[in-house]
JSON list of C-alpha atoms in Angstrom, two decimals:
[
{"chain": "M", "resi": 228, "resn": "UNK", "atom": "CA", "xyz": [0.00, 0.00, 0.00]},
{"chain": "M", "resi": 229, "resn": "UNK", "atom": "CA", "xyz": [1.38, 3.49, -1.06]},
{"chain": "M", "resi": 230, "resn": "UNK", "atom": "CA", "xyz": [1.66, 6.33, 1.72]},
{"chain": "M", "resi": 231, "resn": "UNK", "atom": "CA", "xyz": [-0.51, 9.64, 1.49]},
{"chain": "M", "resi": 232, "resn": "UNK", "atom": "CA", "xyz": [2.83, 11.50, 0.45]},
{"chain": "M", "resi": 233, "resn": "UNK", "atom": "CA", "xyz": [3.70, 8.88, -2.21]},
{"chain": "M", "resi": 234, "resn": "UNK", "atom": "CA", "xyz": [-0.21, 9.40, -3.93]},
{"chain": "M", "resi": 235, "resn": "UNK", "atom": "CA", "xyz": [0.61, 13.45, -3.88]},
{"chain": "M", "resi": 236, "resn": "UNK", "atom": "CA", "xyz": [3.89, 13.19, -5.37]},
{"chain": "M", "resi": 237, "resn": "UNK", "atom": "CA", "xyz": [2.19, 10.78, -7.90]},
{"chain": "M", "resi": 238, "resn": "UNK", "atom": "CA", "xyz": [-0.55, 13.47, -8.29]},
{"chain": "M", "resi": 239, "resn": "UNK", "atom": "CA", "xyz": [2.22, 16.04, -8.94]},
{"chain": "M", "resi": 240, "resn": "UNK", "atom": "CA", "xyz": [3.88, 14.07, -11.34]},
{"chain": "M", "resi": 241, "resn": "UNK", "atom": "CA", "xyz": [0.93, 13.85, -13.39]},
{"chain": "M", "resi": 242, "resn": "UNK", "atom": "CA", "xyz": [0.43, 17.36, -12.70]},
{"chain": "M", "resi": 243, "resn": "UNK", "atom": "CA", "xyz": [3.75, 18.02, -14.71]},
{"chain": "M", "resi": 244, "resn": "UNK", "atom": "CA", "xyz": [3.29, 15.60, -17.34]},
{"chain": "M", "resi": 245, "resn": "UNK", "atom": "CA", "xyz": [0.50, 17.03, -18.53]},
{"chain": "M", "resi": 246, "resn": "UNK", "atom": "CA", "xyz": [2.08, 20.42, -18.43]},
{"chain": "M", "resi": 247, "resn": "UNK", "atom": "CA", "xyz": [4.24, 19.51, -20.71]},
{"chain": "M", "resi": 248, "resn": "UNK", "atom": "CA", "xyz": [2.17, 18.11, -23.28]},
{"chain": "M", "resi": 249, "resn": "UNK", "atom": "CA", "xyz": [2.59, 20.03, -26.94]},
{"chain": "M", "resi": 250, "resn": "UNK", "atom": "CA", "xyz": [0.55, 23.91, -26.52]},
{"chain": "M", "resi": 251, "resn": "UNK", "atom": "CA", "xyz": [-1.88, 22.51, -29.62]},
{"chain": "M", "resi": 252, "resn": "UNK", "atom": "CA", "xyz": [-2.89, 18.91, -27.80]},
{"chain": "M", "resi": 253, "resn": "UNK", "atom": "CA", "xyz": [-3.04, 20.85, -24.83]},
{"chain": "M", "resi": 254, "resn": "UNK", "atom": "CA", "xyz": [-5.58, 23.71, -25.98]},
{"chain": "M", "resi": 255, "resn": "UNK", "atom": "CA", "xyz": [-7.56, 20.42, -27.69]},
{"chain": "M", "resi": 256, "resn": "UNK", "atom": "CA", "xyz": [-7.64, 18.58, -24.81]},
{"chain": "M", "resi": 257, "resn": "UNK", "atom": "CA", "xyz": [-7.13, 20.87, -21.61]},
{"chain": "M", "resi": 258, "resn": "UNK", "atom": "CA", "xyz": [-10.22, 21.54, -19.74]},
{"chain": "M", "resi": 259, "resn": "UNK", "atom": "CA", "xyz": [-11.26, 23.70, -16.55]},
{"chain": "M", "resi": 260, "resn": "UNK", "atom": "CA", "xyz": [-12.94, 20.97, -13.79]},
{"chain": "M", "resi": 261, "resn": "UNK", "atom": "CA", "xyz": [-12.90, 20.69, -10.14]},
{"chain": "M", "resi": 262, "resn": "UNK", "atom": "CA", "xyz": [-10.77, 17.57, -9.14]},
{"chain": "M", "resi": 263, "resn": "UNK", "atom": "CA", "xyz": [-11.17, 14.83, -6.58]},
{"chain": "M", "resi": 264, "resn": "UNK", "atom": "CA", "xyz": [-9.24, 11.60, -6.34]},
{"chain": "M", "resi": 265, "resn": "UNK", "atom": "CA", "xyz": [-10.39, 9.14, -3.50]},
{"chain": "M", "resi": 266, "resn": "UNK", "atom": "CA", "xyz": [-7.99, 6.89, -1.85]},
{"chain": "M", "resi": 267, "resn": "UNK", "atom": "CA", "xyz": [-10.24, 4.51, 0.10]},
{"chain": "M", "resi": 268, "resn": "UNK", "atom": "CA", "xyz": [-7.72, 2.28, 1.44]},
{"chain": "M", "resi": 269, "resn": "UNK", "atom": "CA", "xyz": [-5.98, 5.75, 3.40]},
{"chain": "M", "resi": 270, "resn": "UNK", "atom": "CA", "xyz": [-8.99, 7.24, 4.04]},
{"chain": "M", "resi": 271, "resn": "UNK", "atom": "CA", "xyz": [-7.92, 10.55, 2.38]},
{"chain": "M", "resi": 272, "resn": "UNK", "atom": "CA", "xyz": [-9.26, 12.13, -0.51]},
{"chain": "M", "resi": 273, "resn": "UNK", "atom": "CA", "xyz": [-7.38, 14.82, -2.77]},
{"chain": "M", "resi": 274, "resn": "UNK", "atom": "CA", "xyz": [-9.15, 17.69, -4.32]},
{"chain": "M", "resi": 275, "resn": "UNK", "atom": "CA", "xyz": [-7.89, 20.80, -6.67]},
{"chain": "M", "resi": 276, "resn": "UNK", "atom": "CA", "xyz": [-8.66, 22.59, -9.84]},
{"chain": "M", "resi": 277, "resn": "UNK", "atom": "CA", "xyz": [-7.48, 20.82, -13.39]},
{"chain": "M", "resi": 278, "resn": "UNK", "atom": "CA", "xyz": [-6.97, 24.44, -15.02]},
{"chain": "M", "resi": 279, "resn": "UNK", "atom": "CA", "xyz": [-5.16, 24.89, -18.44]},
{"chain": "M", "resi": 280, "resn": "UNK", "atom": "CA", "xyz": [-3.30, 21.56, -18.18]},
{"chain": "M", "resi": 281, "resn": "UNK", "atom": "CA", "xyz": [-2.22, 21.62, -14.99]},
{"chain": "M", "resi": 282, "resn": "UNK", "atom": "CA", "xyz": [-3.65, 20.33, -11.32]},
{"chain": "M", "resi": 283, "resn": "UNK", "atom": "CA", "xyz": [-3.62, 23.22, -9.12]},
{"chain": "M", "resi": 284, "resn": "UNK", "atom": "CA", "xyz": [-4.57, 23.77, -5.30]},
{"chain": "M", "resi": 285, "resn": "UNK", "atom": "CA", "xyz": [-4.19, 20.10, -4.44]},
{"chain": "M", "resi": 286, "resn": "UNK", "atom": "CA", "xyz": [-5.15, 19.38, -1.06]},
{"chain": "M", "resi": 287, "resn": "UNK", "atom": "CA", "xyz": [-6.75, 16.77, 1.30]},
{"chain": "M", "resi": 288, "resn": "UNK", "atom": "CA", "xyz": [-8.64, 19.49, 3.22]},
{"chain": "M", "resi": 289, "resn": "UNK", "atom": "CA", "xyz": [-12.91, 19.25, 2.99]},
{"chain": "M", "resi": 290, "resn": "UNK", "atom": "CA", "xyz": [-14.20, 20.51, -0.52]},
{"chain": "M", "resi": 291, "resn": "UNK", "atom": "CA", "xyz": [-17.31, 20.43, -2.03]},
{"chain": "M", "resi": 292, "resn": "UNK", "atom": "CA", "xyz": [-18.18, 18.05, -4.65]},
{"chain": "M", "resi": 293, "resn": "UNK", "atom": "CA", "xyz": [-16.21, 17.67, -7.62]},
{"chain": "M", "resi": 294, "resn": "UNK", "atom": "CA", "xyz": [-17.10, 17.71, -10.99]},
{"chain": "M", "resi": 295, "resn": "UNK", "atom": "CA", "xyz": [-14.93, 14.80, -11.75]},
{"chain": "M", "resi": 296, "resn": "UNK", "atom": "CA", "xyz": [-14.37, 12.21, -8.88]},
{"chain": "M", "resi": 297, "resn": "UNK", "atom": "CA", "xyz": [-12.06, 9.45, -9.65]},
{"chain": "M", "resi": 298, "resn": "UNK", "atom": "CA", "xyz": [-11.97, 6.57, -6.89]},
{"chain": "M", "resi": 299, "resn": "UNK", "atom": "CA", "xyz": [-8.49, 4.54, -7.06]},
{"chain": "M", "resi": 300, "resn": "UNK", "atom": "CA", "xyz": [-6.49, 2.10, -4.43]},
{"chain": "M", "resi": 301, "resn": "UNK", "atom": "CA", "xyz": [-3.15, 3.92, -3.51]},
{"chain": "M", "resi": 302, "resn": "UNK", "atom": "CA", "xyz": [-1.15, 1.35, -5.34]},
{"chain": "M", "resi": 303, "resn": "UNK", "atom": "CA", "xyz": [-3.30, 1.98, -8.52]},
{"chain": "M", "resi": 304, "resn": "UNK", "atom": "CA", "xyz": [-2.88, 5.66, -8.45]},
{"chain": "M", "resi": 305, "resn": "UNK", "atom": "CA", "xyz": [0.84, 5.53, -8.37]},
{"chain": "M", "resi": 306, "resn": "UNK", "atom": "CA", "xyz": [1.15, 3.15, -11.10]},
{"chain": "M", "resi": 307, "resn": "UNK", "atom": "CA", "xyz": [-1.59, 5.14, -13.41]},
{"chain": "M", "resi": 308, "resn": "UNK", "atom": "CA", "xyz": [0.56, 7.73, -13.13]},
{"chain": "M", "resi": 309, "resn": "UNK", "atom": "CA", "xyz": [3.52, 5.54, -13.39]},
{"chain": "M", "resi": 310, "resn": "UNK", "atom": "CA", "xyz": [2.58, 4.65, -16.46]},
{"chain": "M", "resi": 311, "resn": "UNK", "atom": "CA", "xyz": [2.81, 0.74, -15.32]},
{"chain": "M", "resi": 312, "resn": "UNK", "atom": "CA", "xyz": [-1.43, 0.62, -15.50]},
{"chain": "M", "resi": 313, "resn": "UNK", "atom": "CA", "xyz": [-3.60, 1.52, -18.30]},
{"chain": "M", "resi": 314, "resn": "UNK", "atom": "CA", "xyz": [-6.53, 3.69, -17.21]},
{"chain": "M", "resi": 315, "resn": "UNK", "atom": "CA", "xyz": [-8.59, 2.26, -20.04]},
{"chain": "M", "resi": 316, "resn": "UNK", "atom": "CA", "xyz": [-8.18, -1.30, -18.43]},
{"chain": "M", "resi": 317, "resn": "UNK", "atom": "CA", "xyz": [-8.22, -0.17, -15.59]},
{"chain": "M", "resi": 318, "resn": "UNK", "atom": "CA", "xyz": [-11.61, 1.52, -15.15]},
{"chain": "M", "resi": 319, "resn": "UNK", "atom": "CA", "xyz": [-12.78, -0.85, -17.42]},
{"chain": "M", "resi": 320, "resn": "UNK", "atom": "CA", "xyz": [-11.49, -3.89, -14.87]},
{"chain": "M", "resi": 321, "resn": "UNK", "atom": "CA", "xyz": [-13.08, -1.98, -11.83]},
{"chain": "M", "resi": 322, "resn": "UNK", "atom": "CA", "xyz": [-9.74, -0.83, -10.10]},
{"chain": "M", "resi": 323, "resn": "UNK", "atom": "CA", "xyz": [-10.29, 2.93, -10.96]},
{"chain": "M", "resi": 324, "resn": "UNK", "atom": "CA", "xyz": [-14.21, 4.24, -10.82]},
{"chain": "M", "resi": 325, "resn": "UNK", "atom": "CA", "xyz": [-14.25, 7.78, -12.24]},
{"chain": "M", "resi": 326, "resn": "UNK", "atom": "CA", "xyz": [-17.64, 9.45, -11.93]},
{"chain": "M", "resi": 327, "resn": "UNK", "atom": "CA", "xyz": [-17.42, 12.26, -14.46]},
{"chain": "M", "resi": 328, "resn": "UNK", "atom": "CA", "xyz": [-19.68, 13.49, -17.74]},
{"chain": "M", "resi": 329, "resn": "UNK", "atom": "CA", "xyz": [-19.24, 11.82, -20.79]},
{"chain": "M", "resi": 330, "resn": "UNK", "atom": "CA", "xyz": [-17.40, 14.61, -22.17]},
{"chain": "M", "resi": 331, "resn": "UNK", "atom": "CA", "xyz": [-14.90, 15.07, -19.40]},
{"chain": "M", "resi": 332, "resn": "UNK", "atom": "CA", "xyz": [-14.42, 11.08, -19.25]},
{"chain": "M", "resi": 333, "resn": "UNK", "atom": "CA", "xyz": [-13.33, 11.02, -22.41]},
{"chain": "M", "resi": 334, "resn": "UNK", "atom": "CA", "xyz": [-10.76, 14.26, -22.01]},
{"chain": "M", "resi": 335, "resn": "UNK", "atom": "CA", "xyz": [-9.70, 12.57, -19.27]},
{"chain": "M", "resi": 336, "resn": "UNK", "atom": "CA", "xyz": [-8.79, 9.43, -20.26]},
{"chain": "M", "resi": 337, "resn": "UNK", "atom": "CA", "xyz": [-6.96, 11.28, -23.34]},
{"chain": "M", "resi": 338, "resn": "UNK", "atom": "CA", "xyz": [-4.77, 12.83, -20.90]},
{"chain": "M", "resi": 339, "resn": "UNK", "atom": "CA", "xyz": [-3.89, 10.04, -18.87]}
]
């Protein structure tokens, strides 16, 4: 089981990655969403902003409902953003639950 500090540095590494994707994918894919990602096996769930590529604010403080809530084991966070796990399989296979619009599911899983 990954630690609370080893799911925010995974959440920060994503964080970069997608900063760095190419300006044109990013302005076709990039979106403006409140952010939650639910750890159930801490307890803890993290909540920011994704905001012109980039996850900002990332905290475990209270917030209110997000407009897209993704559900993951701590393991399966780290290796999503590893790389070592397919989010497509993944929430597919029942290890990530992402409760989203249609719209935003599909950014979403462009940018993972």
């Amino acid at each position: 089981m990954a630690t609370i500090e080893q799911c925010r540095t995974a959440l920060e590494r994503l964080s970069a990655r997608l900063a760095g994707v190419d300006e044109d994918d990013k302005k076709q894919h990039t979106f403006d969403r409140t952010l939650s990602c639910h750890v159930p096996d801490l307890g803890t769930t993290f909540s920011g902003r994704l905001e012109n590529g980039h996850i900002v604010g990332l905290t475990t403080d209270e917030a209110e409902r997000a407009q897209i809530r993704i559900t993951a084991a701590s393991d399966d966070l780290v290796a999503l953003t590893d790389g070592e796990l397919d989010f497509g399989k993944a929430w597919l296979g029942g290890r990530v639950r992402v409760e989203a619009g249609v719209r935003d599911l599909l950014k979403l899983r462009t940018m993972l």
